[in-house]
Tab-separated table of C-alpha atoms and ligand atoms in Angstrom:
chain	number	residue	atom	x	y	z
W	1	MET	CA	107.190	90.255	110.391
W	2	ALA	CA	109.906	88.811	108.235
W	3	ASP	CA	113.629	88.730	107.971
W	4	ASP	CA	115.099	90.822	105.138
W	5	GLN	CA	116.229	87.636	103.427
W	6	THR	CA	112.579	86.836	102.715
W	7	PHE	CA	112.395	89.769	100.337
W	8	TYR	CA	115.144	88.486	98.085
W	9	GLY	CA	114.245	84.868	97.502
W	10	SER	CA	115.801	81.810	98.978
W	11	ASP	CA	119.421	82.579	99.770
W	12	PHE	CA	120.408	86.194	100.186
W	13	GLY	CA	123.423	85.242	102.300
W	14	ALA	CA	124.863	83.250	99.388
W	15	LEU	CA	124.241	86.135	97.000
W	16	GLN	CA	125.971	88.528	99.368
W	17	ALA	CA	129.002	86.260	99.554
W	18	PHE	CA	129.180	85.708	95.801
W	19	ASP	CA	128.143	89.107	94.434
W	20	PRO	CA	128.344	91.898	97.007
W	21	ASP	CA	127.837	94.483	94.237
W	22	ILE	CA	124.354	93.308	93.317
W	23	ALA	CA	123.497	92.274	96.891
W	24	GLY	CA	124.374	95.832	97.854
W	25	VAL	CA	121.970	97.225	95.272
W	26	LEU	CA	119.161	95.027	96.624
W	27	LEU	CA	119.834	96.286	100.137
W	28	SER	CA	120.202	99.931	99.191
W	29	GLU	CA	116.998	99.791	97.121
W	30	LEU	CA	115.192	98.438	100.184
W	31	ASP	CA	116.695	101.304	102.192
W	32	ARG	CA	115.516	103.738	99.523
W	33	LEU	CA	111.983	102.316	99.653
W	34	ARG	CA	111.940	102.463	103.430
W	35	GLY	CA	113.528	105.882	103.650
W	36	GLY	CA	111.085	107.958	101.617
W	37	LEU	CA	107.456	108.481	100.715
W	38	GLN	CA	106.632	106.487	97.598
W	39	LEU	CA	103.873	108.382	95.808
W	40	ILE	CA	104.308	107.087	92.265
W	41	ALA	CA	100.768	106.089	91.332
W	42	SER	CA	101.839	103.032	89.349
W	43	GLU	CA	103.990	101.493	92.086
W	44	ASN	CA	103.279	99.466	95.205
W	45	LEU	CA	105.002	97.225	97.757
W	46	SER	CA	104.245	93.608	96.941
W	47	SER	CA	104.112	91.046	99.723
W	48	PRO	CA	106.890	88.689	100.859
W	49	ALA	CA	104.738	85.815	99.521
W	50	VAL	CA	104.722	87.351	96.038
W	51	LEU	CA	108.466	88.065	96.201
W	52	THR	CA	109.166	84.520	97.319
W	53	ALA	CA	107.339	83.059	94.311
W	54	LEU	CA	109.255	85.484	92.061
W	55	GLY	CA	112.577	84.358	93.473
W	56	SER	CA	111.849	80.663	92.937
W	57	THR	CA	113.157	77.858	90.735
W	58	LEU	CA	110.098	78.194	88.493
W	59	SER	CA	112.210	80.830	86.732
W	60	ASN	CA	114.199	77.960	85.208
W	61	LYS	CA	111.395	76.348	83.267
W	62	TYR	CA	110.625	76.692	79.577
W	63	ALA	CA	106.929	76.138	79.026
W	64	GLU	CA	105.945	77.543	75.631
W	65	GLY	CA	102.290	76.794	75.059
W	66	TYR	CA	99.503	76.538	77.612
W	67	PRO	CA	98.742	74.089	80.461
W	68	GLY	CA	98.436	70.574	79.030
W	69	ARG	CA	99.607	71.814	75.577
W	70	ARG	CA	103.307	72.636	75.953
W	71	TYR	CA	106.227	72.439	73.555
W	72	TYR	CA	108.551	71.173	76.327
W	73	GLY	CA	108.607	68.209	78.681
W	74	GLY	CA	108.698	68.570	82.431
W	75	CYS	CA	105.838	71.058	82.652
W	76	SER	CA	103.667	69.150	85.130
W	77	GLU	CA	104.395	71.485	88.040
W	78	VAL	CA	104.315	74.801	86.197
W	79	ASP	CA	101.045	73.667	84.588
W	80	LYS	CA	99.591	73.556	88.096
W	81	ALA	CA	100.769	77.104	88.830
W	82	GLU	CA	99.376	78.514	85.575
W	83	THR	CA	96.047	76.716	85.952
W	84	ILE	CA	95.663	78.067	89.490
W	85	ALA	CA	96.531	81.581	88.277
W	86	ILE	CA	93.985	81.377	85.415
W	87	GLU	CA	91.197	80.089	87.636
W	88	ARG	CA	91.899	82.699	90.314
W	89	ALA	CA	91.947	85.523	87.746
W	90	LYS	CA	88.613	84.358	86.289
W	91	ALA	CA	87.053	84.172	89.747
W	92	LEU	CA	88.513	87.482	90.941
W	93	PHE	CA	87.225	89.421	87.946
W	94	ASP	CA	84.171	87.275	87.183
W	95	ALA	CA	85.579	86.765	83.691
W	96	GLU	CA	84.872	84.125	81.059
W	97	HIS	CA	88.535	83.673	80.117
W	98	ALA	CA	91.938	84.733	81.455
W	99	ASN	CA	95.418	84.676	79.981
W	100	VAL	CA	98.151	85.198	82.583
W	101	GLN	CA	101.224	84.949	80.344
W	102	ALA	CA	101.752	88.586	79.307
W	103	HIS	CA	105.165	89.749	80.503
W	104	SER	CA	103.828	93.270	81.079
W	105	GLY	CA	100.898	95.569	80.428
W	106	ALA	CA	102.506	96.596	77.142
W	107	SER	CA	102.731	92.922	76.075
W	108	ALA	CA	99.075	92.363	76.956
W	109	ASN	CA	98.218	95.420	74.868
W	110	GLN	CA	100.242	94.072	71.929
W	111	ALA	CA	98.106	90.947	72.071
W	112	VAL	CA	94.978	93.057	71.583
W	113	TYR	CA	96.460	94.478	68.382
W	114	GLY	CA	97.593	91.011	67.331
W	115	ALA	CA	94.169	89.492	67.898
W	116	PHE	CA	91.956	92.159	66.377
W	117	MET	CA	93.921	94.418	64.018
W	118	GLN	CA	96.017	94.336	60.856
W	119	PRO	CA	98.703	96.944	60.162
W	120	GLY	CA	96.992	100.071	58.841
W	121	ASP	CA	93.718	99.456	60.709
W	122	THR	CA	92.251	102.250	62.794
W	123	LEU	CA	92.431	102.491	66.580
W	124	LEU	CA	90.551	105.058	68.656
W	125	ALA	CA	92.198	105.689	72.043
W	126	MET	CA	92.918	108.478	74.475
W	127	SER	CA	95.906	110.472	73.279
W	128	LEU	CA	99.033	110.334	75.445
W	129	PRO	CA	99.133	114.053	76.391
W	130	MET	CA	95.515	113.810	77.591
W	131	GLY	CA	96.219	110.890	79.923
W	132	GLY	CA	96.534	107.880	77.586
W	133	HIS	CA	99.492	105.524	77.265
W	134	LEU	CA	102.398	105.047	74.863
W	135	THR	CA	100.979	101.742	73.638
W	136	HIS	CA	97.640	103.362	72.757
W	137	GLY	CA	98.818	104.772	69.440
W	138	SER	CA	101.609	107.171	70.320
W	139	LYS	CA	103.758	107.915	67.263
W	140	VAL	CA	106.917	106.795	69.095
W	141	SER	CA	105.384	103.377	69.853
W	142	PHE	CA	104.765	100.437	67.499
W	143	SER	CA	101.075	101.111	68.082
W	144	GLY	CA	101.267	104.510	66.409
W	145	LYS	CA	103.691	103.371	63.699
W	146	TRP	CA	101.782	100.298	62.544
W	147	PHE	CA	98.202	101.413	63.105
W	148	ASP	CA	96.196	104.460	62.151
W	149	ALA	CA	95.679	105.858	65.637
W	150	VAL	CA	93.017	108.488	66.245
W	151	GLY	CA	93.240	110.187	69.642
W	152	TYR	CA	90.417	111.470	71.811
W	153	GLY	CA	90.874	113.832	74.720
W	154	VAL	CA	89.083	115.445	77.613
W	155	ASP	CA	86.607	118.298	77.806
W	156	LYS	CA	88.380	121.630	78.343
W	157	ASP	CA	86.106	122.667	81.214
W	158	THR	CA	85.513	119.429	83.118
W	159	GLU	CA	88.852	117.788	82.181
W	160	ASN	CA	86.918	114.523	82.017
W	161	ILE	CA	86.754	112.235	78.978
W	162	ASP	CA	84.682	113.939	76.304
W	163	TYR	CA	82.307	111.067	75.452
W	164	ASP	CA	80.558	113.068	72.736
W	165	GLU	CA	83.936	113.560	71.048
W	166	VAL	CA	84.662	109.837	71.375
W	167	GLU	CA	81.330	109.050	69.722
W	168	ALA	CA	81.834	111.587	66.918
W	169	LEU	CA	85.370	110.316	66.203
W	170	ALA	CA	84.148	106.711	66.248
W	171	LYS	CA	81.453	107.507	63.677
W	172	GLU	CA	83.895	109.445	61.510
W	173	HIS	CA	86.803	106.967	61.578
W	174	ARG	CA	85.022	103.597	62.102
W	175	PRO	CA	87.858	102.119	64.227
W	176	LYS	CA	88.396	98.363	64.500
W	177	VAL	CA	89.175	98.811	68.196
W	178	ILE	CA	88.219	101.459	70.754
W	179	CYS	CA	90.398	101.689	73.844
W	180	ALA	CA	89.288	103.062	77.221
W	181	GLY	CA	91.908	103.624	79.896
W	182	GLY	CA	95.247	105.352	80.346
W	183	SER	CA	97.936	106.287	82.802
W	184	ALA	CA	96.770	109.638	84.179
W	185	ILE	CA	92.978	109.443	84.474
W	186	PRO	CA	91.868	110.355	88.003
W	187	ARG	CA	88.144	109.768	87.432
W	188	LEU	CA	85.927	106.731	86.880
W	189	ILE	CA	85.384	105.774	83.246
W	190	ASP	CA	81.848	105.297	81.908
W	191	PHE	CA	82.262	101.789	80.463
W	192	GLU	CA	78.580	101.537	79.573
W	193	ARG	CA	78.875	104.595	77.323
W	194	PHE	CA	82.039	103.206	75.724
W	195	ARG	CA	80.209	99.909	75.065
W	196	ALA	CA	77.336	101.767	73.412
W	197	ILE	CA	79.759	103.733	71.206
W	198	ALA	CA	81.651	100.566	70.237
W	199	ASP	CA	78.392	98.797	69.373
W	200	GLU	CA	77.248	101.751	67.281
W	201	VAL	CA	80.271	101.398	64.984
W	202	GLY	CA	80.894	97.644	65.295
W	203	ALA	CA	84.226	98.063	67.132
W	204	ILE	CA	85.929	95.848	69.685
W	205	LEU	CA	85.907	97.505	73.122
W	206	TRP	CA	89.268	97.137	74.850
W	207	VAL	CA	89.694	98.476	78.382
W	208	ASP	CA	93.272	99.011	79.517
W	209	ALA	CA	92.691	98.750	83.257
W	210	ALA	CA	96.395	98.676	84.209
W	211	HIS	CA	96.054	101.523	86.639
W	212	PHE	CA	92.785	100.732	88.362
W	213	ILE	CA	92.404	96.937	88.127
W	214	GLY	CA	93.365	96.621	91.803
W	215	LEU	CA	90.455	98.860	92.745
W	216	VAL	CA	88.197	96.613	90.637
W	217	ALA	CA	89.600	93.499	92.349
W	218	GLY	CA	88.798	95.054	95.713
W	219	LYS	CA	85.296	95.976	94.488
W	220	ALA	CA	85.987	99.618	95.344
W	221	ILE	CA	85.017	100.850	91.850
W	222	PRO	CA	82.811	99.411	89.063
W	223	SER	CA	84.270	96.685	86.870
W	224	PRO	CA	84.824	97.045	83.115
W	225	VAL	CA	84.637	93.255	82.652
W	226	PRO	CA	80.875	93.029	81.909
W	227	TYR	CA	81.221	95.674	79.180
W	228	ALA	CA	84.551	95.065	77.486
W	229	ASP	CA	85.514	92.487	74.877
W	230	VAL	CA	88.940	92.408	76.495
W	231	VAL	CA	90.471	93.964	79.609
W	232	THR	CA	94.263	94.185	79.811
W	233	PHE	CA	96.099	95.070	82.983
W	234	THR	CA	99.354	95.125	84.881
W	235	THR	CA	99.639	93.241	88.138
W	236	HIS	CA	102.031	95.484	90.061
W	237	LYS	CA	100.127	98.736	90.545
W	238	VAL	CA	97.252	99.001	93.064
W	239	LEU	CA	96.811	95.225	92.624
W	240	ARG	CA	100.171	94.829	94.444
W	241	GLY	CA	101.418	91.742	92.635
W	242	PRO	CA	104.605	91.031	90.689
W	243	ARG	CA	105.783	93.335	87.887
W	244	SER	CA	103.809	91.769	85.023
W	245	GLY	CA	100.617	91.783	82.955
W	246	ALA	CA	97.530	89.733	82.178
W	247	LEU	CA	94.211	89.936	80.363
W	248	VAL	CA	90.652	88.734	80.793
W	249	CYS	CA	88.139	88.533	77.952
W	250	LYS	CA	84.853	87.190	76.640
W	251	ALA	CA	84.997	83.472	75.776
W	252	GLU	CA	84.444	84.247	72.071
W	253	HIS	CA	87.830	86.040	71.942
W	254	ALA	CA	89.781	83.514	74.023
W	255	ALA	CA	91.390	81.619	71.143
W	256	ALA	CA	92.402	84.780	69.249
W	257	LEU	CA	93.936	86.434	72.316
W	258	ASP	CA	95.711	83.276	73.484
W	259	LYS	CA	97.273	82.911	70.015
W	260	ALA	CA	98.213	86.584	70.014
W	261	ILE	CA	100.078	86.240	73.332
W	262	PHE	CA	101.747	83.007	72.223
W	263	PRO	CA	103.106	82.371	69.635
W	264	MET	CA	102.502	85.777	68.035
W	265	MET	CA	103.988	88.194	70.607
W	266	GLN	CA	105.864	86.151	73.201
W	267	GLY	CA	107.937	83.014	73.584
W	268	GLY	CA	108.431	81.188	76.860
W	269	PRO	CA	106.194	82.419	79.678
W	270	GLN	CA	107.842	83.478	82.932
W	271	MET	CA	106.549	80.719	85.166
W	272	HIS	CA	107.940	82.204	88.395
W	273	THR	CA	106.033	85.416	87.653
W	274	ILE	CA	102.893	83.462	86.798
W	275	ALA	CA	103.156	81.704	90.177
W	276	ALA	CA	103.561	85.106	91.819
W	277	LYS	CA	100.472	86.348	89.951
W	278	ALA	CA	98.527	83.374	91.346
W	279	VAL	CA	99.627	84.327	94.878
W	280	ASN	CA	98.634	87.932	94.211
W	281	PHE	CA	95.154	86.977	92.900
W	282	LYS	CA	94.591	84.987	96.107
W	283	GLU	CA	95.666	87.974	98.204
W	284	ALA	CA	93.417	90.312	96.202
W	285	ALA	CA	90.374	88.100	96.807
W	286	SER	CA	90.610	88.605	100.590
W	287	PRO	CA	88.440	90.919	102.710
W	288	GLU	CA	91.643	92.663	103.890
W	289	TYR	CA	92.511	93.558	100.332
W	290	ALA	CA	88.972	94.870	99.681
W	291	GLN	CA	89.407	97.183	102.671
W	292	TYR	CA	92.839	98.191	101.352
W	293	ALA	CA	91.355	99.150	97.965
W	294	LYS	CA	88.760	101.366	99.649
W	295	ASP	CA	91.445	102.929	101.853
W	296	VAL	CA	93.606	103.679	98.805
W	297	ILE	CA	90.759	105.769	97.357
W	298	ALA	CA	89.910	107.478	100.673
W	299	ASN	CA	93.574	108.422	101.053
W	300	SER	CA	93.829	109.622	97.480
W	301	GLN	CA	90.742	111.798	97.872
W	302	GLN	CA	92.054	113.261	101.129
W	303	LEU	CA	95.454	113.977	99.597
W	304	ALA	CA	93.832	115.756	96.636
W	305	ALA	CA	91.476	117.739	98.894
W	306	SER	CA	94.304	118.821	101.205
W	307	LEU	CA	96.490	119.868	98.279
W	308	LEU	CA	93.592	121.864	96.856
W	309	GLU	CA	93.247	123.679	100.198
W	310	LEU	CA	96.918	124.604	99.863
W	311	GLY	CA	96.378	126.032	96.373
W	312	VAL	CA	97.557	123.044	94.339
W	313	ARG	CA	94.743	122.243	91.929
W	314	PRO	CA	93.845	118.622	91.119
W	315	THR	CA	92.672	118.385	87.505
W	316	THR	CA	88.941	117.551	87.304
W	317	GLY	CA	88.694	119.009	90.825
W	318	GLY	CA	89.635	115.773	92.600
W	319	THR	CA	89.802	112.031	92.149
W	320	ASP	CA	87.712	108.842	92.302
W	321	THR	CA	90.738	106.570	92.227
W	322	HIS	CA	94.239	105.983	93.559
W	323	LEU	CA	95.781	108.921	91.680
W	324	SER	CA	95.559	112.663	91.322
W	325	LEU	CA	96.968	114.806	88.592
W	326	LEU	CA	98.005	118.176	90.001
W	327	ASP	CA	98.193	121.348	87.960
W	328	LEU	CA	101.115	123.438	89.268
W	329	GLN	CA	100.590	126.449	87.024
W	330	GLY	CA	98.783	128.305	89.811
W	331	ILE	CA	101.828	128.077	92.074
W	332	GLY	CA	104.308	128.845	89.288
W	333	VAL	CA	106.337	125.619	89.532
W	334	THR	CA	106.985	123.202	86.650
W	335	GLY	CA	106.461	119.481	86.999
W	336	LYS	CA	110.176	118.920	86.436
W	337	ASP	CA	111.182	121.267	89.254
W	338	ALA	CA	108.510	119.877	91.569
W	339	GLU	CA	109.727	116.306	90.992
W	340	ALA	CA	113.331	117.301	91.758
W	341	ARG	CA	112.417	119.344	94.841
W	342	ALA	CA	110.170	116.596	96.215
W	343	ASP	CA	112.909	114.049	95.601
W	344	ALA	CA	115.410	116.120	97.566
W	345	ALA	CA	112.946	116.065	100.465
W	346	GLY	CA	112.466	112.277	100.364
W	347	ILE	CA	109.155	112.361	98.466
W	348	VAL	CA	109.119	110.261	95.296
W	349	LEU	CA	106.582	111.304	92.653
W	350	ASN	CA	106.622	112.013	88.938
W	351	LYS	CA	106.179	115.037	86.735
W	352	ASN	CA	103.235	114.575	84.396
W	353	ALA	CA	101.631	116.418	81.523
W	354	ILE	CA	98.205	117.795	82.338
W	355	PRO	CA	95.469	118.131	79.688
W	356	PHE	CA	96.227	121.021	77.286
W	357	ASP	CA	99.671	121.367	78.854
W	358	PRO	CA	101.652	124.305	77.411
W	359	GLN	CA	104.948	122.691	78.508
W	360	LYS	CA	106.925	119.947	76.774
W	361	PRO	CA	106.455	116.469	78.325
W	362	ASN	CA	109.964	116.474	79.836
W	363	ILE	CA	109.143	119.697	81.699
W	364	ALA	CA	105.339	119.345	82.195
W	365	SER	CA	102.998	121.567	84.196
W	366	GLY	CA	101.885	118.850	86.559
W	367	ILE	CA	102.763	116.067	88.916
W	368	ARG	CA	100.976	112.762	89.438
W	369	VAL	CA	100.627	111.370	92.940
W	370	GLY	CA	99.166	108.058	94.050
W	371	THR	CA	98.417	106.343	97.328
W	372	PRO	CA	98.935	102.577	96.715
W	373	SER	CA	102.278	102.347	98.547
W	374	VAL	CA	101.588	104.636	101.498
W	375	THR	CA	98.276	102.830	102.080
W	376	THR	CA	100.092	99.488	102.056
W	377	GLN	CA	102.295	100.988	104.777
W	378	GLY	CA	99.152	101.565	106.874
W	379	MET	CA	98.875	105.319	106.533
W	380	GLY	CA	95.406	106.870	106.677
W	381	THR	CA	93.680	110.167	105.991
W	382	GLU	CA	95.423	112.039	108.848
W	383	GLU	CA	98.800	111.149	107.321
W	384	MET	CA	97.533	112.272	103.900
W	385	LYS	CA	96.893	115.756	105.309
W	386	GLN	CA	100.473	115.813	106.554
W	387	ILE	CA	101.815	114.508	103.239
W	388	ALA	CA	99.936	117.225	101.347
W	389	SER	CA	101.588	119.842	103.514
W	390	LEU	CA	105.016	118.221	103.050
W	391	ILE	CA	104.614	118.117	99.260
W	392	HIS	CA	103.489	121.737	99.242
W	393	ARG	CA	106.417	122.907	101.343
W	394	ALA	CA	108.950	120.893	99.388
W	395	ILE	CA	107.823	122.157	95.990
W	396	THR	CA	107.068	125.790	96.870
W	397	GLU	CA	109.823	126.566	99.413
W	398	GLY	CA	112.326	123.746	98.891
W	399	ASP	CA	115.033	123.120	96.331
W	400	ALA	CA	116.501	120.321	94.249
W	401	ASP	CA	119.536	120.569	96.522
W	402	PRO	CA	119.070	118.103	99.384
W	403	ASP	CA	121.157	120.380	101.617
W	404	HIS	CA	118.684	123.252	101.300
W	405	ALA	CA	117.212	124.039	104.736
W	406	VAL	CA	113.584	123.417	103.726
W	407	SER	CA	114.427	120.183	101.892
W	408	LYS	CA	116.207	118.990	105.031
W	409	ALA	CA	113.358	120.002	107.332
W	410	VAL	CA	110.746	118.274	105.169
W	411	ARG	CA	112.960	115.194	104.888
W	412	ALA	CA	113.152	114.990	108.672
W	413	GLU	CA	109.343	114.904	108.858
W	414	VAL	CA	109.231	112.308	106.076
W	415	THR	CA	111.689	110.181	108.048
W	416	ASP	CA	109.506	110.422	111.118
W	417	LEU	CA	106.438	109.404	109.114
W	418	VAL	CA	108.050	106.396	107.423
W	419	THR	CA	109.537	105.298	110.723
W	420	ARG	CA	106.045	105.180	112.183
W	421	PHE	CA	104.628	103.497	109.044
W	422	PRO	CA	107.524	101.483	107.626
W	423	ALA	CA	107.690	99.769	104.258
W	424	TYR	CA	108.573	96.085	104.714
W	425	PRO	CA	108.619	96.217	108.520
W	426	ARG	CA	111.337	94.118	110.091
O	1	DSN	N1	104.576	103.620	83.309
O	1	DSN	C1	103.249	103.377	83.831
O	1	DSN	C2	102.775	104.498	84.679
O	1	DSN	O1	103.577	105.045	85.419
O	1	DSN	O2	101.611	104.837	84.647
O	1	DSN	C3	102.287	103.047	82.752
O	1	DSN	O3	102.832	102.063	81.947
């Protein structure tokens, strides 16, 4: 139990007095979080301990360089925080080397390009419409503008990664780097097969584990670390840390990746965020967190199964992870409409392209739902059955107008649920 002030750093009262506009936003965002069901697969509710480190005076410090090798004086204390974060990351993921300075997952991914590729080199990665990520070679991202990105997809029948296609494309294009991972992949990835393909063509194997690294930390799914040359990740998804990024890698790549993070891609590291990452890695090493990671998957599987019973089809037939990708074509609703109708009913999720989607990305035929936040709130499989029914009602009978009778009725049930399982309980 904690006072609200805890969630905003050291002196919320002073902020309220000085800047009621921004203090009001902090309070109304907390109300928004508490008032609805947060089903965005890439979000979570980080702990008061993490938020306290984020709201600390470590934000003031310039510390370009690495512990013991800085370009500024006065780094003795932040050196301690970064060293603790590095050692905890290495222990948590059983990794030979960790770099905790990336400002985000996208920054960590940039470092992979910086360390291993020259402009014009070839990358092989999952294409964005099939479940990949912008930074994996999309034409609108630096990664697709500066590198020759070849995209692989999923099998039309199974909707799982087509490993034979990955192998054939690797042999044809001889990429410098092969990337495994993405932002809408509900199933486990066969890292051993990716390693074999990378070895066959002499490529670096990069796993972007942003989405599922928390499940790896909790030992709820297999780890990519033994197979990959480098694993990049965000720290704020299932892992439940601060909004940031990090990477772990084989010792042989440590110097190249460290140089790629700083000075190639970033300047001063955010020491308050690094301290918060250290807190998060300690939390994620606990038995309670391991149970949480397993519960996230059990909830996700129940949610997908219950939606399937209601006629909403999860791609691949289900999920092994924290997220499901739901194909709405069978119920004749677009992803865009479903997102708006769910929102009006107090259910926050996102429209998402499904593999081979006939719709444009800003309309989409699917939605993506994830269970990290609701599991943090203590909900279990019984609540997932109820949530499936609420989603179904909101998107098939409801409206984008919050005053619509069904939207209101669903919202009342959502309110009851989040009152019983509150976010940031007082
Ligand atoms: N935007 C994140 C997601 O929602 O999956 C990935 O960067």
